[in-house]
Coordinates of C-alpha atoms in Angstrom, one line a residue:
X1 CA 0.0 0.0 0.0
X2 CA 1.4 3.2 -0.9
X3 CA 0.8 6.1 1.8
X4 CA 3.6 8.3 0.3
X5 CA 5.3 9.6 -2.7
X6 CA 8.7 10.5 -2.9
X7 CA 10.0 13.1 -5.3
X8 CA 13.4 14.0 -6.8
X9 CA 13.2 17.3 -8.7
X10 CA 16.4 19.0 -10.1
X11 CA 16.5 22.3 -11.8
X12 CA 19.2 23.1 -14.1
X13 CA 20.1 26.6 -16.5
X14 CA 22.1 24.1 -19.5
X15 CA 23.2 27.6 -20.6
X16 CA 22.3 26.4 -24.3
X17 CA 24.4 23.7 -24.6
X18 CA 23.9 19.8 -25.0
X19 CA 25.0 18.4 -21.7
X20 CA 27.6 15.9 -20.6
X21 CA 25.8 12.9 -20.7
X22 CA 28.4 10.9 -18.3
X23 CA 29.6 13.7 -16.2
X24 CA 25.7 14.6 -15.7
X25 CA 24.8 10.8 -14.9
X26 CA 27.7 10.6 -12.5
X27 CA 26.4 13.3 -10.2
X28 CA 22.4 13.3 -11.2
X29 CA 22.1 12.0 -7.2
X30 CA 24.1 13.5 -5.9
X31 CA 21.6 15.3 -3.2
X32 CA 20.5 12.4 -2.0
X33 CA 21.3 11.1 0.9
X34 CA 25.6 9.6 1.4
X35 CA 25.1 5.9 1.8
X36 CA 27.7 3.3 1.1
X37 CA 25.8 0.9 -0.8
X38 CA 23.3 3.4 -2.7
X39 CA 21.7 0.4 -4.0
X40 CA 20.1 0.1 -0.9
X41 CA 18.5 3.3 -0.7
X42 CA 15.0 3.3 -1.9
X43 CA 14.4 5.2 -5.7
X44 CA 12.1 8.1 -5.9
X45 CA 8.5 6.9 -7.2
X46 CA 8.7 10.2 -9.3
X47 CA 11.8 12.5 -10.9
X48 CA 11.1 16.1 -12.2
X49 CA 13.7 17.9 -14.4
X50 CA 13.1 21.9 -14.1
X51 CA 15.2 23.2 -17.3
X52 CA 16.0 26.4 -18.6
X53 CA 18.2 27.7 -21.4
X54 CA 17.4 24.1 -22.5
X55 CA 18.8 24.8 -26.4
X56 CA 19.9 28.2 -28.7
X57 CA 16.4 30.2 -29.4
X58 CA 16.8 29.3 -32.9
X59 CA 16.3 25.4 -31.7
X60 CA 13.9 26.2 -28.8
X61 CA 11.0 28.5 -30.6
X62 CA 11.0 26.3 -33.6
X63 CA 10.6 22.8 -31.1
X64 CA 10.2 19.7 -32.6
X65 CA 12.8 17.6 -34.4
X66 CA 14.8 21.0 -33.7
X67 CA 15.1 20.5 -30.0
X68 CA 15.0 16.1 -30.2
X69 CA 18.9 16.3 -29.6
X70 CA 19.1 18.0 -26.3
X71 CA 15.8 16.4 -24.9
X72 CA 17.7 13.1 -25.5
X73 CA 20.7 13.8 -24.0
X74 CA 18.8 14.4 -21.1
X75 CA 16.7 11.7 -21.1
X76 CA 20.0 9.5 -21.3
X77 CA 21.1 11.0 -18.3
X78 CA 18.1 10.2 -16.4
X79 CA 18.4 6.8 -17.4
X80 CA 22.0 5.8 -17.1
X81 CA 22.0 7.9 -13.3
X82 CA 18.8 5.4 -12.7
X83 CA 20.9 2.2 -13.8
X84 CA 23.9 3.2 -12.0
X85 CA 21.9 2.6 -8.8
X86 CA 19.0 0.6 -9.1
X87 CA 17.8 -2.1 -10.8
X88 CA 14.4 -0.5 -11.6
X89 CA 12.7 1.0 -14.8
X90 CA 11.9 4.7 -15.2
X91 CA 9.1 6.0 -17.7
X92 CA 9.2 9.6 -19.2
X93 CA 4.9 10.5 -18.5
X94 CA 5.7 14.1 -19.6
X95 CA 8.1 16.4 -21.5
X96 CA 6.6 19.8 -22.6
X97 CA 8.5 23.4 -23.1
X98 CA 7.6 27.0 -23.4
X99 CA 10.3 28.3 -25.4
X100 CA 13.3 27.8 -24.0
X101 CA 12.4 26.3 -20.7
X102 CA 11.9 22.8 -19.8
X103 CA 9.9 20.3 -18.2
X104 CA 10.1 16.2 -18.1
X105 CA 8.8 14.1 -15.2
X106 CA 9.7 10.5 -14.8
X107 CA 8.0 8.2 -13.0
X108 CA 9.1 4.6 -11.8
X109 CA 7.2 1.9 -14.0
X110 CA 5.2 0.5 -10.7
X111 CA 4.1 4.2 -10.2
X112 CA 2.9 4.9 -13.4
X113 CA 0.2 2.6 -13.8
X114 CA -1.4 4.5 -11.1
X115 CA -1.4 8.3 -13.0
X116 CA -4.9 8.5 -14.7
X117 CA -4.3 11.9 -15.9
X118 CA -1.6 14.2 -17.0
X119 CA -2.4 18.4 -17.9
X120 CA -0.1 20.6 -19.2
X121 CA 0.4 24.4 -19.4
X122 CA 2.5 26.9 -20.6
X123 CA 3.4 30.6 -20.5
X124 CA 5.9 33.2 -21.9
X125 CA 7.3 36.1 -19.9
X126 CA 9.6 37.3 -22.3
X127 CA 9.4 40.0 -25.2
X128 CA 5.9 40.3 -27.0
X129 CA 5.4 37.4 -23.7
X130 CA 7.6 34.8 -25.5
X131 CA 9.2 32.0 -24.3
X132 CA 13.1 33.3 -24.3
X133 CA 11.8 33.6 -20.8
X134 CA 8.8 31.1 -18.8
X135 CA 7.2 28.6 -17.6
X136 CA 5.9 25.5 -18.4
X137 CA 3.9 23.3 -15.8
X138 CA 2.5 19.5 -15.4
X139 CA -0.7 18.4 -13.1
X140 CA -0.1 14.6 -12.7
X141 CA -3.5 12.8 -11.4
X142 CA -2.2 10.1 -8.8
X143 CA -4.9 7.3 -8.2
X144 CA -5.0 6.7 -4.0
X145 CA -5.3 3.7 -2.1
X146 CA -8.0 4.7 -0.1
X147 CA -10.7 4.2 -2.7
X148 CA -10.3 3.8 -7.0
X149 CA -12.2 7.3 -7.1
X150 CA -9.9 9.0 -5.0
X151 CA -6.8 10.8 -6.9
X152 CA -4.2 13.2 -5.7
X153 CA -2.7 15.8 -7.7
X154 CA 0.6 17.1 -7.8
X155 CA 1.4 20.1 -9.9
X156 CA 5.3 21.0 -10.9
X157 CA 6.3 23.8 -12.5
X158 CA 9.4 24.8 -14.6
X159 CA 10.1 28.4 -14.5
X160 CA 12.9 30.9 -15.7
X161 CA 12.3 34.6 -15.1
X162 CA 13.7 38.1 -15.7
X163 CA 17.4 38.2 -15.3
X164 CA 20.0 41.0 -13.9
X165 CA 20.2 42.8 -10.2
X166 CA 18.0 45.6 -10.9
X167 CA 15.3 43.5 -12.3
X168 CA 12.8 42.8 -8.8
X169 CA 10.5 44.3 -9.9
X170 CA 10.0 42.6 -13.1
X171 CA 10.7 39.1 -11.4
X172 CA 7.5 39.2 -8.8
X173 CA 5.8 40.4 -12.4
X174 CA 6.5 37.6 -13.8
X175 CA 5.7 35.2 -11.2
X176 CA 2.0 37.6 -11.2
X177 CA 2.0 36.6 -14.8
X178 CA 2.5 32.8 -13.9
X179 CA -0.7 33.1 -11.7
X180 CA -2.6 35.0 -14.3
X181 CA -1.6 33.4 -17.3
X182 CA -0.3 29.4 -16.5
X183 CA -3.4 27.5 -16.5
X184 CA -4.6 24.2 -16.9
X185 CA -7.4 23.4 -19.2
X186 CA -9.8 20.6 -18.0
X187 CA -12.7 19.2 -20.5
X188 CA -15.7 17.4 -18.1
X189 CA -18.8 15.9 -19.4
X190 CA -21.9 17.4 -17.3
X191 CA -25.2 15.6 -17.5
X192 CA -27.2 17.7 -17.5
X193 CA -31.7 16.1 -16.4
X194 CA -34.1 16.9 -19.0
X195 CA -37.0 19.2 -17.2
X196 CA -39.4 19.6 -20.7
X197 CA -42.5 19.3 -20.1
X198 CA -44.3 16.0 -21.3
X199 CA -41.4 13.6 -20.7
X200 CA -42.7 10.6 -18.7
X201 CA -39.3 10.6 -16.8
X202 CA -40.2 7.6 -15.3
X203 CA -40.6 5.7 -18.4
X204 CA -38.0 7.6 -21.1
X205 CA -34.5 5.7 -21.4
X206 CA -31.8 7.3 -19.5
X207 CA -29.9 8.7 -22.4
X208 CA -33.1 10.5 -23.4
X209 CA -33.9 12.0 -20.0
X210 CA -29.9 13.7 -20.0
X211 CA -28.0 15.7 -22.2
X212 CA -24.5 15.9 -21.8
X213 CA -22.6 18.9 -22.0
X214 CA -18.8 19.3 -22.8
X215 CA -17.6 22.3 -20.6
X216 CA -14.0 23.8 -20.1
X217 CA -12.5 24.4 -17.2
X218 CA -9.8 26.5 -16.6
X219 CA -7.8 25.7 -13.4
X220 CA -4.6 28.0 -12.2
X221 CA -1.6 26.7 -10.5
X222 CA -3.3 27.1 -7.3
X223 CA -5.6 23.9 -6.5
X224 CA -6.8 23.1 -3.7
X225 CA -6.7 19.7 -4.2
X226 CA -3.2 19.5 -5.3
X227 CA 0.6 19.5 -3.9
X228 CA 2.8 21.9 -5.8
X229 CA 6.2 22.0 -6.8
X230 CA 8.0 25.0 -8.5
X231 CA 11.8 24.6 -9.8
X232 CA 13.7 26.9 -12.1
X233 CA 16.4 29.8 -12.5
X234 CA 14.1 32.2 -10.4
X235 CA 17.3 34.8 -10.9
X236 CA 16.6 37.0 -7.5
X237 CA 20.1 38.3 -6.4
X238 CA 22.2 39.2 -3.4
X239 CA 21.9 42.9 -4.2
X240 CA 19.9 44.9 -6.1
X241 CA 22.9 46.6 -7.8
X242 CA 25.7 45.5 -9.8
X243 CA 29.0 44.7 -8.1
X244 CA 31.6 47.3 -8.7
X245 CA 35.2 46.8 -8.4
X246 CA 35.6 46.9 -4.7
X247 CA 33.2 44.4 -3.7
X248 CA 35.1 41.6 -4.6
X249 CA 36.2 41.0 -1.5
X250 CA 33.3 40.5 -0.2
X251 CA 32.7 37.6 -2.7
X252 CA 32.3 34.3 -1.3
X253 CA 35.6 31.9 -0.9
X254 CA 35.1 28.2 -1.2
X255 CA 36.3 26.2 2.2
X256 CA 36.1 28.7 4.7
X257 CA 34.2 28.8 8.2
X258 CA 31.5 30.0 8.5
X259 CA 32.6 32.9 10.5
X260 CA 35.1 33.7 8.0
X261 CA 33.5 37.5 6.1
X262 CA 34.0 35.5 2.8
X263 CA 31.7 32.4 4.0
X264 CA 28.6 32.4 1.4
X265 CA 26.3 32.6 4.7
X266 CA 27.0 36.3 4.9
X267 CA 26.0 37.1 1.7
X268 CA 22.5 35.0 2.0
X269 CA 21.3 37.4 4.3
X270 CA 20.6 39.9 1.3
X271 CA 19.6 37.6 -0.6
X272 CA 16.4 39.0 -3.1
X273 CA 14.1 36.0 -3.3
X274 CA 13.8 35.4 1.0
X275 CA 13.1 39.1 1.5
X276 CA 10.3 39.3 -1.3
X277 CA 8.6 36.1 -0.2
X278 CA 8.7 37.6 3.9
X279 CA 7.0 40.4 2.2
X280 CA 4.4 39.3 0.6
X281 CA 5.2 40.3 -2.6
X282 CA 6.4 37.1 -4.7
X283 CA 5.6 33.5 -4.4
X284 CA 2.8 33.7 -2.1
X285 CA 2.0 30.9 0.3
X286 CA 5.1 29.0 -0.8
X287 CA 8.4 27.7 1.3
X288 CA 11.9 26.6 1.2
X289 CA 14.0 24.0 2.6
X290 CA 16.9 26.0 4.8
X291 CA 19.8 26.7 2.2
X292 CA 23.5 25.3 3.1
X293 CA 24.8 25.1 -0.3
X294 CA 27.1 27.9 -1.8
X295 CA 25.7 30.4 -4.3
X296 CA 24.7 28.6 -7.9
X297 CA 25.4 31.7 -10.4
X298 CA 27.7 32.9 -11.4
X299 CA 30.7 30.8 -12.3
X300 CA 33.7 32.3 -14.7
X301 CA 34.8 30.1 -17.6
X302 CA 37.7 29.3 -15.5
X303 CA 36.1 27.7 -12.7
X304 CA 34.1 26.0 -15.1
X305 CA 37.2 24.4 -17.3
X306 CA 38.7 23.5 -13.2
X307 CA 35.4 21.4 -12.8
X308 CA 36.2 19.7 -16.6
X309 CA 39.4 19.1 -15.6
X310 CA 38.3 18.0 -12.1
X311 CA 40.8 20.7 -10.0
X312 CA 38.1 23.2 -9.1
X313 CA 37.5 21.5 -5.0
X314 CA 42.0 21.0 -5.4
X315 CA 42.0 25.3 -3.8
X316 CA 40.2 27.4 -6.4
X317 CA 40.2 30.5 -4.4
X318 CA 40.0 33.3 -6.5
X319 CA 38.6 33.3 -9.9
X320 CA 35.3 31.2 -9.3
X321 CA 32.6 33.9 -9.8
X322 CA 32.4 36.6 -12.4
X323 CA 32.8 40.3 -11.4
X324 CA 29.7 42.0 -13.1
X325 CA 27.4 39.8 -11.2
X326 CA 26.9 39.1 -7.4
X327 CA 27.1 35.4 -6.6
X328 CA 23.5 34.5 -6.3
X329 CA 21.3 31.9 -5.3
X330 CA 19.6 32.0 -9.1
X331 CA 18.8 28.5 -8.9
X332 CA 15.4 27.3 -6.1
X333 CA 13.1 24.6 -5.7
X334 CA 9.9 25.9 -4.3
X335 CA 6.8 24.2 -2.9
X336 CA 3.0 24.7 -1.1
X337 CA 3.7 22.9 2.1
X338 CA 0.2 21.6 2.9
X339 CA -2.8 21.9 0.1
X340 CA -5.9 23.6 1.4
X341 CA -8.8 21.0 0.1
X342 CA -6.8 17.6 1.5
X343 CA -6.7 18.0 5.3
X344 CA -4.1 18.2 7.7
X345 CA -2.6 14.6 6.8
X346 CA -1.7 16.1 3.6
X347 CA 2.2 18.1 3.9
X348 CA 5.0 18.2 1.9
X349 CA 8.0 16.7 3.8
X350 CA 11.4 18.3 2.6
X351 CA 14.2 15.5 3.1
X352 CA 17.1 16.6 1.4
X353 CA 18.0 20.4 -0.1
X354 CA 21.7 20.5 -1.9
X355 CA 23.3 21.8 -5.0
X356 CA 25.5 19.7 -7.7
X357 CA 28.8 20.3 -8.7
X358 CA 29.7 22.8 -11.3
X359 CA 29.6 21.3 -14.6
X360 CA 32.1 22.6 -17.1
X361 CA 29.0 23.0 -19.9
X362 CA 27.0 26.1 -17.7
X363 CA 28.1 29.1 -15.5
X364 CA 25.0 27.9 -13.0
X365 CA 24.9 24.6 -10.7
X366 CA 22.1 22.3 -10.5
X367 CA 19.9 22.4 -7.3
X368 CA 17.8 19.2 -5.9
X369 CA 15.1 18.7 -3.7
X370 CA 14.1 15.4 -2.5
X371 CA 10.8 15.0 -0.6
X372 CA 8.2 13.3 0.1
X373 CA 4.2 13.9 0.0
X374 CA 1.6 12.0 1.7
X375 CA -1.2 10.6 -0.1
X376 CA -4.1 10.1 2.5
X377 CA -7.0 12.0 1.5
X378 CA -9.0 14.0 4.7
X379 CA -12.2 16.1 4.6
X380 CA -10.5 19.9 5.6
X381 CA -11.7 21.6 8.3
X382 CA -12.1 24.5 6.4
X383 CA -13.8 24.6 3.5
X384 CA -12.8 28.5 2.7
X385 CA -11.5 28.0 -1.3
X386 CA -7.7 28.3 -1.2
X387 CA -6.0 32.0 -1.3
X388 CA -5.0 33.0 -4.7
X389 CA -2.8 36.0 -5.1
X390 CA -4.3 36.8 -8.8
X391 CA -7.1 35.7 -11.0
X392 CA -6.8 33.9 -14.1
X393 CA -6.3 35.9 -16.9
X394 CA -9.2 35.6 -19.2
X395 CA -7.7 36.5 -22.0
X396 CA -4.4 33.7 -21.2
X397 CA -4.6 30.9 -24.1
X398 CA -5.2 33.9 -26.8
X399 CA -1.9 35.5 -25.2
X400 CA -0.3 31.8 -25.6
X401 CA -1.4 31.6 -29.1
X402 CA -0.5 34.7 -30.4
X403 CA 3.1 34.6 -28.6
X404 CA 3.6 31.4 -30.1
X405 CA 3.5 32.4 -33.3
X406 CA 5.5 35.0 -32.7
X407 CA 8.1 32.4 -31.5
X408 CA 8.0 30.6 -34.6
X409 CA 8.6 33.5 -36.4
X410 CA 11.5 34.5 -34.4
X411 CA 12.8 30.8 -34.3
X412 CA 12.6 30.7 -38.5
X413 CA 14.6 34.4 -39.0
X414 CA 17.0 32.9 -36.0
X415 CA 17.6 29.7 -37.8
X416 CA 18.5 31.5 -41.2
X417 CA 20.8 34.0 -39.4
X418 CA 21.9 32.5 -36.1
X419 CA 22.9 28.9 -37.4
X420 CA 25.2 27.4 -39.7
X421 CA 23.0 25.2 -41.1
X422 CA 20.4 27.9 -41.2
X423 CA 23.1 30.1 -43.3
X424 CA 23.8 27.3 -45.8
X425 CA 19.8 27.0 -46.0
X426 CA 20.1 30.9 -47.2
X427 CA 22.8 31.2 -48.9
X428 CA 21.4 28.0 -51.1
X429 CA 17.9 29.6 -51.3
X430 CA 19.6 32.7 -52.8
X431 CA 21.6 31.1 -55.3
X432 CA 18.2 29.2 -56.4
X433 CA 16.5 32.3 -57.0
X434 CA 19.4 34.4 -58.6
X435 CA 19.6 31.2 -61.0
X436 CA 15.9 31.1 -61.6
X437 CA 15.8 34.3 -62.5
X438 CA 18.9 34.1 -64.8
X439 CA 17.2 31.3 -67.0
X440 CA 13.7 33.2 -67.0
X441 CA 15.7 36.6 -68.3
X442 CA 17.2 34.2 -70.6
X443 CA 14.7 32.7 -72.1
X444 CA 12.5 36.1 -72.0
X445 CA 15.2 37.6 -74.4
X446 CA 15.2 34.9 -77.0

């Protein structure tokens, strides 16, 4: 009987480039629990990748066959971290993108026979609401023990939103625009009794005395019914300037104490993201596991070519992050701690919060959450519909239309400009037409 789900979710900027399939694998786990024999450790029943930056624009707008190379190498490196382990199989329920950013949950085979349902949802935050910037977002249907009617949902989220020091503002915007503008879209049948006069409803079959009605329903990211997870590069700072030349030194060291001035601790105290949420301003009704990992952004090309060559923990001191931006904790794994419609039973139990080490392919280091969620359904106390910060946007899946077309504009004139393969594409186009129109002037003067 199954009374809990555990979850792995990792969230990871791939800074546009295909990642290292082995040197990913490797590490994938590397926030779970230290064990000796990891074999022994139970697997997650479900694994959520949170991806941003996930290919060039050109790639990402246009989708498709387009973006089948990096969605690959990332499903490899699920796999292989998963048979490196365990001897267990691991079934990709969901991929979907907005853009540039990411989403793929796994789930183990065992555990997937019992998801009825899977919804999907997607918005842009970037230019013209785009999807250079995002999020994208999966509500998995989980059938309980308790009784075959009874299902659980859990709703994760991939997000990446506006970037640079200066930019709070347009951050808790964005995450407004997730609210308004991320929803999920759920088609019921309603049966609807047949009140005309002169039906002998006691003797007219049953599919005469109902009509059914299709109706849409348009459900945010707030449910009450559901448990909700959101991962991405959330890019709140450590100050809401740039760094100039003399605050360097205040720049975090690696090894140090903690009561050393260039331990990461001090700087976490300004960090952006804590102060907006203890404000009410961003992420509303959401929490964190306590932080004890050093900042995830940003890493120089130096540091990054120490972790290829496997020398950045051998005394790196200087050097690791880049001087235009503050080290940061860019990288977060949020969640709703106990859903409003499930009762008291119902609470997200955080296990294990740690970062990855720098791979040599981004400037940003994965994060990973593992936790666990209980599945026993409870009639609330309260029956008060859950707090939402905004209403849906009525107008959300004409935005989402509109924006996507915009991307695959954007993606085509990228491809042709940005790419080398798009270039020869051109270049082979405009030899076709300049010889076209040689023959036809050709001919035309005969």
């Amino acid at each position: 009987m199954i009374e809990s789900l555990s979850i792995y979710i990792l969230t990871f900027n791939c800074a546009r480039n295909l990642v290292d399939v082995d040197r990913f694998a490797r590490h994938f786990f590397d926030a779970l629990p230290p064990t000796d024999n990891p074999s022994s450790s139970p697997s997650p029943d479900l694994i959520v990748l949170s991806l941003q930056e996930i290919a060039p624009i050109a790639y990402a707008f246009l989708g498709g066959s387009f973006l089948t190379p990096y969605i690959t190498a990332l499903d490899q490196v699920v796999y292989r971290a998963v048979a490196q382990r365990w001897k267990c199989n691991y079934v990709n329920v969901a991929t979907d993108n907005v853009g540039m950013t990411g989403l793929m949950v796994f789930a183990r085979s065992d555990v997937a026979e019992r998801i009825s349902s899977i919804n999907t949802a997607r918005a842009g935050f970037g230019v013209q609401q785009m999807g250079n910037k995002g999020a994208v977002g999966a509500r998995l249907a989980f059938a309980t023990d308790t009784s075959p009617g009874d299902t659980v949902h859990l709703t994760f989220i991939a997000a990446h939103l506006a970037p640079a020091e200066d930019a709070v503002e347009q951050r808790n915007k964005d995450w407004r625009s997730m609210v308004e503008r991320l929803v999920f879209n759920y088609e019921t049948t309603v049966f609807q009794e047949n009140d005309e006069v002169g039906v002998d409803t006691e003797s007219t079959a049953l599919l005469q005395r109902h009509t059914s009605i299709q109706r849409n329903e348009n459900r945010g990211i707030f449910d009450p019914t559901s448990y909700l997870f959101l991962a991405g590069d959330l890019n709140y700072r450590t100050s809401n300037f740039s760094p100039r030349e003399a605050d360097q030194a205040r720049f975090p060291q690696a090894n140090v104490e903690p009561t050393s001035p260039r331990h990461y601790l001090h700087l976490l105290e300004e960090d952006q993201l804590t102060r907006e949420m203890k404000q009410f301003r961003s992420f509303h009704g959401l929490s964190e596991a306590p932080i004890t990992f050093s900042p995830t952004y940003k890493y120089t090309y130096a540091a990054q070519q120490a972790a290829r060559a496997g020398t950045l923990d051998a005394g790196l001191q200087e050097g690791l992050w880049t001087s235009t931006r503050w080290p940061s904790w860019c990288d977060r794994i949020l969640y709703l701690e106990t859903p409003p419609g499930m009762g008291e039973g119902a609470r997200v139990k955080p296990l294990r919060y740690d970062s990855l080490p720098l791979f040599p392919t981004s400037d940003h280091r994965a994060v990973a959450l593992w936790a666990s969620v209980t599945l026993a359904l409870q009639e609330p106390e309260d029956t008060t519909p859950p707090f939402t910060p905004y209403p849906i946007d009525p107008g959300w899946e004409r935005k989402r239309d509109t924006a996507r077309k915009k991307e695959l504009a954007v993606g085509c004139l990228a491809y042709m400009t940005l790419t080398w393969e798009g270039n020869g594409v051109l270049v082979a186009s405009v030899i076709t037409f300049l010889a076209a129109w040689l023959v036809l002037r050709s001919l035309l003067n005969v």
